[in-house]
PDB file of C-alpha atoms in Angstrom:
ATOM      1  CA  MET A   1     -12.782  60.849 -84.379  1.00 47.00           C
ATOM      2  CA  LEU A   2     -12.262  57.135 -83.632  1.00 44.00           C
ATOM      3  CA  LYS A   3      -9.409  57.020 -86.127  1.00 46.00           C
ATOM      4  CA  ARG A   4      -7.675  59.881 -84.321  1.00 47.00           C
ATOM      5  CA  LEU A   5      -8.187  58.283 -80.940  1.00 43.00           C
ATOM      6  CA  THR A   6      -6.421  55.098 -82.068  1.00 45.00           C
ATOM      7  CA  LEU A   7      -3.177  57.071 -81.977  1.00 47.00           C
ATOM      8  CA  LEU A   8      -3.447  57.443 -78.221  1.00 44.00           C
ATOM      9  CA  PHE A   9      -2.834  53.782 -77.630  1.00 44.00           C
ATOM     10  CA  LEU A  10       0.394  53.729 -79.607  1.00 45.00           C
ATOM     11  CA  LEU A  11       2.290  55.502 -76.834  1.00 43.00           C
ATOM     12  CA  PHE A  12       2.521  52.494 -74.545  1.00 43.00           C
ATOM     13  CA  SER A  13       5.223  50.578 -76.539  1.00 42.00           C
ATOM     14  CA  ASN A  14       7.874  50.927 -73.869  1.00 40.00           C
ATOM     15  CA  CYS A  15       5.817  50.657 -70.677  1.00 42.00           C
ATOM     16  CA  ALA A  16       4.772  47.104 -69.862  1.00 41.00           C
ATOM     17  CA  LEU A  17       3.421  44.804 -67.125  1.00 41.00           C
ATOM     18  CA  ALA A  18       4.299  41.107 -67.085  1.00 39.00           C
ATOM     19  CA  GLN A  19       1.300  38.779 -66.738  1.00 39.00           C
ATOM     20  CA  THR A  20       1.294  35.061 -65.952  1.00 41.00           C
ATOM     21  CA  GLY A  21      -1.288  32.303 -66.080  1.00 50.00           C
ATOM     22  CA  ASP A  22      -4.238  31.739 -68.384  1.00 65.00           C
ATOM     23  CA  GLY A  23      -6.628  34.203 -69.928  1.00 86.00           C
ATOM     24  CA  TRP A  24      -4.663  35.551 -72.917  1.00 88.00           C
ATOM     25  CA  VAL A  25      -6.726  35.809 -76.087  1.00 89.00           C
ATOM     26  CA  LEU A  26      -5.003  36.066 -79.468  1.00 91.00           C
ATOM     27  CA  LYS A  27      -6.206  39.216 -81.228  1.00 88.00           C
ATOM     28  CA  GLU A  28      -3.708  39.615 -84.065  1.00 88.00           C
ATOM     29  CA  ASN A  29      -1.092  37.514 -85.867  1.00 91.00           C
ATOM     30  CA  ASN A  30       0.666  39.417 -88.660  1.00 86.00           C
ATOM     31  CA  ASN A  31       4.154  38.872 -90.062  1.00 85.00           C
ATOM     32  CA  GLY A  32       5.190  36.731 -87.115  1.00 88.00           C
ATOM     33  CA  VAL A  33       3.991  39.211 -84.484  1.00 91.00           C
ATOM     34  CA  LYS A  34       1.310  37.801 -82.188  1.00 93.00           C
ATOM     35  CA  ILE A  35      -0.692  40.155 -79.979  1.00 91.00           C
ATOM     36  CA  TYR A  36      -2.876  38.948 -77.110  1.00 92.00           C
ATOM     37  CA  THR A  37      -5.173  40.727 -74.658  1.00 85.00           C
ATOM     38  CA  ARG A  38      -6.308  39.762 -71.197  1.00 85.00           C
ATOM     39  CA  ASP A  39      -8.743  41.123 -68.600  1.00 83.00           C
ATOM     40  CA  ILE A  40      -7.282  42.494 -65.358  1.00 79.00           C
ATOM     41  CA  GLU A  41      -9.364  42.151 -62.199  1.00 79.00           C
ATOM     42  CA  THR A  42      -8.318  45.502 -60.764  1.00 72.00           C
ATOM     43  CA  SER A  43      -8.665  47.553 -63.959  1.00 69.00           C
ATOM     44  CA  LYS A  44     -11.119  48.201 -66.762  1.00 77.00           C
ATOM     45  CA  ILE A  45      -8.188  48.444 -69.182  1.00 73.00           C
ATOM     46  CA  LYS A  46      -7.021  45.201 -70.789  1.00 80.00           C
ATOM     47  CA  ALA A  47      -3.415  44.028 -70.618  1.00 83.00           C
ATOM     48  CA  ILE A  48      -1.635  43.064 -73.816  1.00 85.00           C
ATOM     49  CA  LYS A  49       1.112  40.609 -74.645  1.00 91.00           C
ATOM     50  CA  VAL A  50       3.263  40.636 -77.784  1.00 92.00           C
ATOM     51  CA  GLU A  51       5.308  37.651 -78.921  1.00 95.00           C
ATOM     52  CA  CYS A  52       7.684  37.546 -81.869  1.00 94.00           C
ATOM     53  CA  GLN A  53      11.162  36.529 -82.997  1.00 94.00           C
ATOM     54  CA  LEU A  54      13.721  39.094 -84.061  1.00 94.00           C
ATOM     55  CA  ASP A  55      16.610  38.463 -86.422  1.00 93.00           C
ATOM     56  CA  ALA A  56      19.260  39.819 -84.076  1.00 94.00           C
ATOM     57  CA  THR A  57      21.520  39.067 -81.129  1.00 95.00           C
ATOM     58  CA  LEU A  58      20.669  39.915 -77.554  1.00 96.00           C
ATOM     59  CA  SER A  59      23.143  42.812 -77.644  1.00 96.00           C
ATOM     60  CA  GLN A  60      21.519  44.206 -80.776  1.00 96.00           C
ATOM     61  CA  VAL A  61      18.026  44.157 -79.288  1.00 96.00           C
ATOM     62  CA  VAL A  62      19.093  45.581 -75.927  1.00 97.00           C
ATOM     63  CA  SER A  63      21.112  48.299 -77.679  1.00 97.00           C
ATOM     64  CA  ALA A  64      18.056  49.393 -79.659  1.00 96.00           C
ATOM     65  CA  LEU A  65      15.722  49.338 -76.655  1.00 96.00           C
ATOM     66  CA  MET A  66      18.136  51.305 -74.468  1.00 96.00           C
ATOM     67  CA  ASP A  67      18.859  53.839 -77.225  1.00 95.00           C
ATOM     68  CA  VAL A  68      15.915  55.950 -76.126  1.00 94.00           C
ATOM     69  CA  ARG A  69      17.116  59.076 -77.940  1.00 91.00           C
ATOM     70  CA  ASN A  70      16.455  57.338 -81.260  1.00 92.00           C
ATOM     71  CA  SER A  71      13.483  55.195 -80.223  1.00 90.00           C
ATOM     72  CA  GLU A  72      11.043  57.730 -81.648  1.00 88.00           C
ATOM     73  CA  GLU A  73      12.057  56.317 -85.046  1.00 90.00           C
ATOM     74  CA  TRP A  74      10.144  53.108 -84.264  1.00 90.00           C
ATOM     75  CA  LEU A  75       7.794  54.010 -81.408  1.00 87.00           C
ATOM     76  CA  TYR A  76       4.756  55.239 -83.268  1.00 75.00           C
ATOM     77  CA  HIS A  77       3.790  58.879 -82.705  1.00 77.00           C
ATOM     78  CA  THR A  78       6.481  59.522 -80.120  1.00 85.00           C
ATOM     79  CA  ALA A  79       7.227  63.242 -80.396  1.00 84.00           C
ATOM     80  CA  GLY A  80      10.482  63.146 -78.472  1.00 87.00           C
ATOM     81  CA  ASN A  81      12.476  61.415 -75.736  1.00 91.00           C
ATOM     82  CA  ALA A  82      15.107  62.713 -73.322  1.00 92.00           C
ATOM     83  CA  ILE A  83      17.266  60.911 -70.789  1.00 95.00           C
ATOM     84  CA  ILE A  84      16.657  62.249 -67.281  1.00 95.00           C
ATOM     85  CA  LYS A  85      19.248  60.152 -65.463  1.00 95.00           C
ATOM     86  CA  GLN A  86      21.771  57.591 -66.717  1.00 96.00           C
ATOM     87  CA  VAL A  87      22.396  55.406 -63.661  1.00 97.00           C
ATOM     88  CA  SER A  88      24.677  52.974 -65.523  1.00 97.00           C
ATOM     89  CA  PRO A  89      24.960  51.520 -69.049  1.00 96.00           C
ATOM     90  CA  SER A  90      22.188  49.089 -68.092  1.00 97.00           C
ATOM     91  CA  GLU A  91      19.876  51.450 -66.174  1.00 97.00           C
ATOM     92  CA  LEU A  92      18.330  54.818 -66.972  1.00 97.00           C
ATOM     93  CA  TYR A  93      15.325  57.077 -66.523  1.00 96.00           C
ATOM     94  CA  TYR A  94      13.860  58.879 -69.520  1.00 94.00           C
ATOM     95  CA  TYR A  95      11.031  61.242 -70.382  1.00 93.00           C
ATOM     96  CA  SER A  96       8.786  60.675 -73.399  1.00 90.00           C
ATOM     97  CA  LEU A  97       6.211  62.949 -75.033  1.00 89.00           C
ATOM     98  CA  VAL A  98       3.566  61.580 -77.355  1.00 80.00           C
ATOM     99  CA  GLU A  99       1.935  64.125 -79.640  1.00 78.00           C
ATOM    100  CA  MET A 100      -1.743  63.471 -80.278  1.00 72.00           C
ATOM    101  CA  PRO A 101      -4.026  65.004 -82.901  1.00 68.00           C
ATOM    102  CA  TRP A 102      -6.753  67.373 -81.786  1.00 71.00           C
ATOM    103  CA  PRO A 103      -8.953  67.003 -79.769  1.00 75.00           C
ATOM    104  CA  VAL A 104      -6.994  64.415 -77.773  1.00 74.00           C
ATOM    105  CA  SER A 105      -4.541  65.880 -75.251  1.00 82.00           C
ATOM    106  CA  ASN A 106      -0.868  64.994 -75.559  1.00 84.00           C
ATOM    107  CA  ARG A 107       0.425  62.349 -73.159  1.00 85.00           C
ATOM    108  CA  ASP A 108       3.786  61.976 -71.460  1.00 88.00           C
ATOM    109  CA  PHE A 109       5.487  59.535 -69.123  1.00 91.00           C
ATOM    110  CA  ILE A 110       8.768  58.870 -67.309  1.00 92.00           C
ATOM    111  CA  ALA A 111      10.096  55.325 -67.659  1.00 92.00           C
ATOM    112  CA  HIS A 112      12.727  53.565 -65.568  1.00 94.00           C
ATOM    113  CA  LEU A 113      14.569  51.005 -67.696  1.00 96.00           C
ATOM    114  CA  LYS A 114      16.743  48.426 -65.947  1.00 97.00           C
ATOM    115  CA  VAL A 115      18.418  45.480 -67.689  1.00 98.00           C
ATOM    116  CA  SER A 116      19.337  42.178 -66.028  1.00 97.00           C
ATOM    117  CA  GLN A 117      20.493  38.828 -67.451  1.00 97.00           C
ATOM    118  CA  ASP A 118      20.402  35.296 -66.115  1.00 97.00           C
ATOM    119  CA  ALA A 119      23.974  34.002 -66.182  1.00 95.00           C
ATOM    120  CA  PHE A 120      22.894  30.419 -66.943  1.00 95.00           C
ATOM    121  CA  THR A 121      20.014  30.787 -69.422  1.00 96.00           C
ATOM    122  CA  LYS A 122      21.199  34.141 -70.873  1.00 96.00           C
ATOM    123  CA  VAL A 123      17.578  35.353 -70.752  1.00 97.00           C
ATOM    124  CA  VAL A 124      17.475  39.148 -70.552  1.00 98.00           C
ATOM    125  CA  ILE A 125      14.769  41.024 -68.644  1.00 98.00           C
ATOM    126  CA  ILE A 126      14.196  44.747 -69.046  1.00 97.00           C
ATOM    127  CA  ASP A 127      11.925  46.120 -66.351  1.00 94.00           C
ATOM    128  CA  ALA A 128      10.254  49.369 -67.358  1.00 92.00           C
ATOM    129  CA  PRO A 129       7.891  50.805 -64.746  1.00 90.00           C
ATOM    130  CA  CYS A 130       6.725  54.369 -65.155  1.00 89.00           C
ATOM    131  CA  VAL A 131       7.593  56.976 -62.515  1.00 89.00           C
ATOM    132  CA  ALA A 132       5.050  59.711 -61.929  1.00 84.00           C
ATOM    133  CA  ASP A 133       6.935  62.691 -60.545  1.00 86.00           C
ATOM    134  CA  MET A 134      10.580  62.974 -61.673  1.00 89.00           C
ATOM    135  CA  VAL A 135       9.559  65.730 -64.101  1.00 89.00           C
ATOM    136  CA  PRO A 136       6.918  68.410 -63.350  1.00 92.00           C
ATOM    137  CA  VAL A 137       3.582  67.929 -65.079  1.00 90.00           C
ATOM    138  CA  LYS A 138       3.291  70.122 -68.158  1.00 90.00           C
ATOM    139  CA  PRO A 139       0.217  72.283 -68.878  1.00 92.00           C
ATOM    140  CA  LYS A 140      -2.301  70.618 -71.192  1.00 89.00           C
ATOM    141  CA  VAL A 141      -0.348  67.329 -71.175  1.00 91.00           C
ATOM    142  CA  VAL A 142      -1.813  64.252 -69.431  1.00 89.00           C
ATOM    143  CA  ARG A 143       0.775  62.386 -67.342  1.00 88.00           C
ATOM    144  CA  ILE A 144       0.785  58.579 -67.574  1.00 83.00           C
ATOM    145  CA  ALA A 145       1.384  57.577 -63.959  1.00 81.00           C
ATOM    146  CA  ASN A 146      -0.167  54.102 -63.696  1.00 78.00           C
ATOM    147  CA  SER A 147       1.961  51.798 -65.830  1.00 81.00           C
ATOM    148  CA  LYS A 148       4.580  49.101 -65.310  1.00 79.00           C
ATOM    149  CA  GLY A 149       6.622  47.236 -67.829  1.00 82.00           C
ATOM    150  CA  LYS A 150       8.699  44.238 -68.793  1.00 91.00           C
ATOM    151  CA  TRP A 151      10.513  42.861 -71.827  1.00 96.00           C
ATOM    152  CA  VAL A 152      11.741  39.246 -71.790  1.00 97.00           C
ATOM    153  CA  LEU A 153      14.382  38.432 -74.422  1.00 97.00           C
ATOM    154  CA  SER A 154      15.419  34.802 -74.894  1.00 97.00           C
ATOM    155  CA  PRO A 155      18.123  33.545 -77.291  1.00 94.00           C
ATOM    156  CA  SER A 156      16.547  30.933 -79.567  1.00 89.00           C
ATOM    157  CA  GLY A 157      19.519  29.933 -81.711  1.00 80.00           C
ATOM    158  CA  LYS A 158      20.565  30.740 -85.289  1.00 81.00           C
ATOM    159  CA  GLY A 159      20.870  34.454 -84.552  1.00 85.00           C
ATOM    160  CA  LEU A 160      17.287  34.854 -83.336  1.00 94.00           C
ATOM    161  CA  VAL A 161      15.859  36.361 -80.165  1.00 96.00           C
ATOM    162  CA  LYS A 162      12.399  35.497 -78.871  1.00 96.00           C
ATOM    163  CA  VAL A 163      10.638  38.558 -77.466  1.00 96.00           C
ATOM    164  CA  VAL A 164       7.771  38.502 -74.980  1.00 96.00           C
ATOM    165  CA  TYR A 165       6.528  41.996 -74.248  1.00 93.00           C
ATOM    166  CA  THR A 166       3.622  42.601 -71.885  1.00 90.00           C
ATOM    167  CA  LEU A 167       1.719  45.777 -71.174  1.00 82.00           C
ATOM    168  CA  HIS A 168      -0.864  47.207 -68.855  1.00 77.00           C
ATOM    169  CA  ALA A 169      -1.242  50.978 -68.703  1.00 69.00           C
ATOM    170  CA  ASP A 170      -3.953  53.480 -67.923  1.00 65.00           C
ATOM    171  CA  PRO A 171      -3.878  56.355 -70.458  1.00 69.00           C
ATOM    172  CA  GLY A 172      -5.449  58.739 -67.967  1.00 61.00           C
ATOM    173  CA  GLY A 173      -7.672  61.638 -68.888  1.00 61.00           C
ATOM    174  CA  SER A 174     -11.235  61.231 -70.048  1.00 63.00           C
ATOM    175  CA  ILE A 175     -10.804  58.471 -72.654  1.00 63.00           C
ATOM    176  CA  PRO A 176     -13.362  55.733 -71.796  1.00 52.00           C
ATOM    177  CA  ALA A 177     -12.027  52.254 -71.048  1.00 56.00           C
ATOM    178  CA  TRP A 178     -14.139  50.591 -73.751  1.00 50.00           C
ATOM    179  CA  LEU A 179     -12.517  52.792 -76.391  1.00 54.00           C
ATOM    180  CA  THR A 180      -9.019  52.118 -75.077  1.00 59.00           C
ATOM    181  CA  ASN A 181      -9.683  48.376 -75.213  1.00 54.00           C
ATOM    182  CA  LEU A 182     -11.072  48.645 -78.737  1.00 53.00           C
ATOM    183  CA  PHE A 183      -7.766  49.885 -80.153  1.00 55.00           C
ATOM    184  CA  VAL A 184      -5.262  48.617 -77.589  1.00 59.00           C
ATOM    185  CA  THR A 185      -3.410  46.294 -80.026  1.00 61.00           C
ATOM    186  CA  GLN A 186      -2.785  48.854 -82.769  1.00 67.00           C
ATOM    187  CA  GLY A 187       0.137  50.693 -81.159  1.00 75.00           C
ATOM    188  CA  PRO A 188       2.256  47.591 -80.481  1.00 80.00           C
ATOM    189  CA  SER A 189       1.445  46.226 -83.947  1.00 82.00           C
ATOM    190  CA  GLN A 190       2.850  49.308 -85.664  1.00 85.00           C
ATOM    191  CA  SER A 191       5.797  49.667 -83.297  1.00 89.00           C
ATOM    192  CA  PHE A 192       7.026  46.085 -83.618  1.00 90.00           C
ATOM    193  CA  LYS A 193       6.811  46.298 -87.396  1.00 89.00           C
ATOM    194  CA  LYS A 194       9.099  49.340 -87.292  1.00 91.00           C
ATOM    195  CA  LEU A 195      11.378  47.804 -84.649  1.00 93.00           C
ATOM    196  CA  LYS A 196      12.215  44.920 -86.985  1.00 92.00           C
ATOM    197  CA  MET A 197      13.414  47.397 -89.607  1.00 91.00           C
ATOM    198  CA  HIS A 198      15.125  49.619 -87.006  1.00 94.00           C
ATOM    199  CA  LEU A 199      17.317  46.710 -85.878  1.00 93.00           C
ATOM    200  CA  GLN A 200      18.814  46.427 -89.356  1.00 91.00           C
ATOM    201  CA  LYS A 201      20.676  49.719 -88.933  1.00 92.00           C
ATOM    202  CA  GLN A 202      24.439  49.295 -88.896  1.00 92.00           C
ATOM    203  CA  VAL A 203      24.819  50.855 -85.447  1.00 92.00           C
ATOM    204  CA  TYR A 204      22.844  47.956 -83.954  1.00 93.00           C
ATOM    205  CA  LYS A 205      24.037  45.146 -86.246  1.00 87.00           C
ATOM    206  CA  ASN A 206      27.566  45.594 -84.871  1.00 87.00           C
ATOM    207  CA  ALA A 207      26.497  46.141 -81.252  1.00 91.00           C
ATOM    208  CA  LYS A 208      28.393  44.429 -78.437  1.00 94.00           C
ATOM    209  CA  LEU A 209      27.508  45.217 -74.833  1.00 95.00           C
ATOM    210  CA  ASP A 210      29.815  44.525 -71.893  1.00 94.00           C
ATOM    211  CA  TYR A 211      26.870  43.670 -69.640  1.00 96.00           C
ATOM    212  CA  ILE A 212      25.206  41.244 -72.090  1.00 96.00           C
ATOM    213  CA  ALA A 213      26.460  37.729 -72.912  1.00 94.00           C
ATOM    214  CA  ASP A 214      25.262  36.777 -76.401  1.00 89.00           C
TER     215      ASP A 214
END
């Protein structure tokens, strides 16, 4: 049962909440991917932070993150994604369904992705809060409504991008907080491992975006 429930926490790979200050505790450091957790005063669910370097340009990473139709290839246990509204090349809303094994109910969420870049430092920020009501709630599917997100991508020279990804999300439903916190690092660990391989696809290796300065 516990093994099945770990899958629930893999759905949060593209909804994140930026945290600042002290309190992060390193929980995992595998293959250059560091995962931290931190207590949040207003929630029983811990926040997480992921840090790593990716062998890619800023355009490559942004292209992969904004290519939500194919993100199920690296976001663990994502059953399917669909764009709801494409505001511009750098902003969109999308729906995501995460299929869970019995007896855990499936989860879904609507994310609003918006890319911005500092003209001087070239640091890219992708805000990704979840929106609760752009799509009607589906029967027997638990809607993730309380989640906000942020990716921070910094060029670090020699074709590398430093990624800082932070997350705080309430899975909803009847899953107890202590169980969520027990497995909260497993989803990001698996997803970032797959993201590194996903970026090697030719479609991303040749990516150039008009709104990103590499």
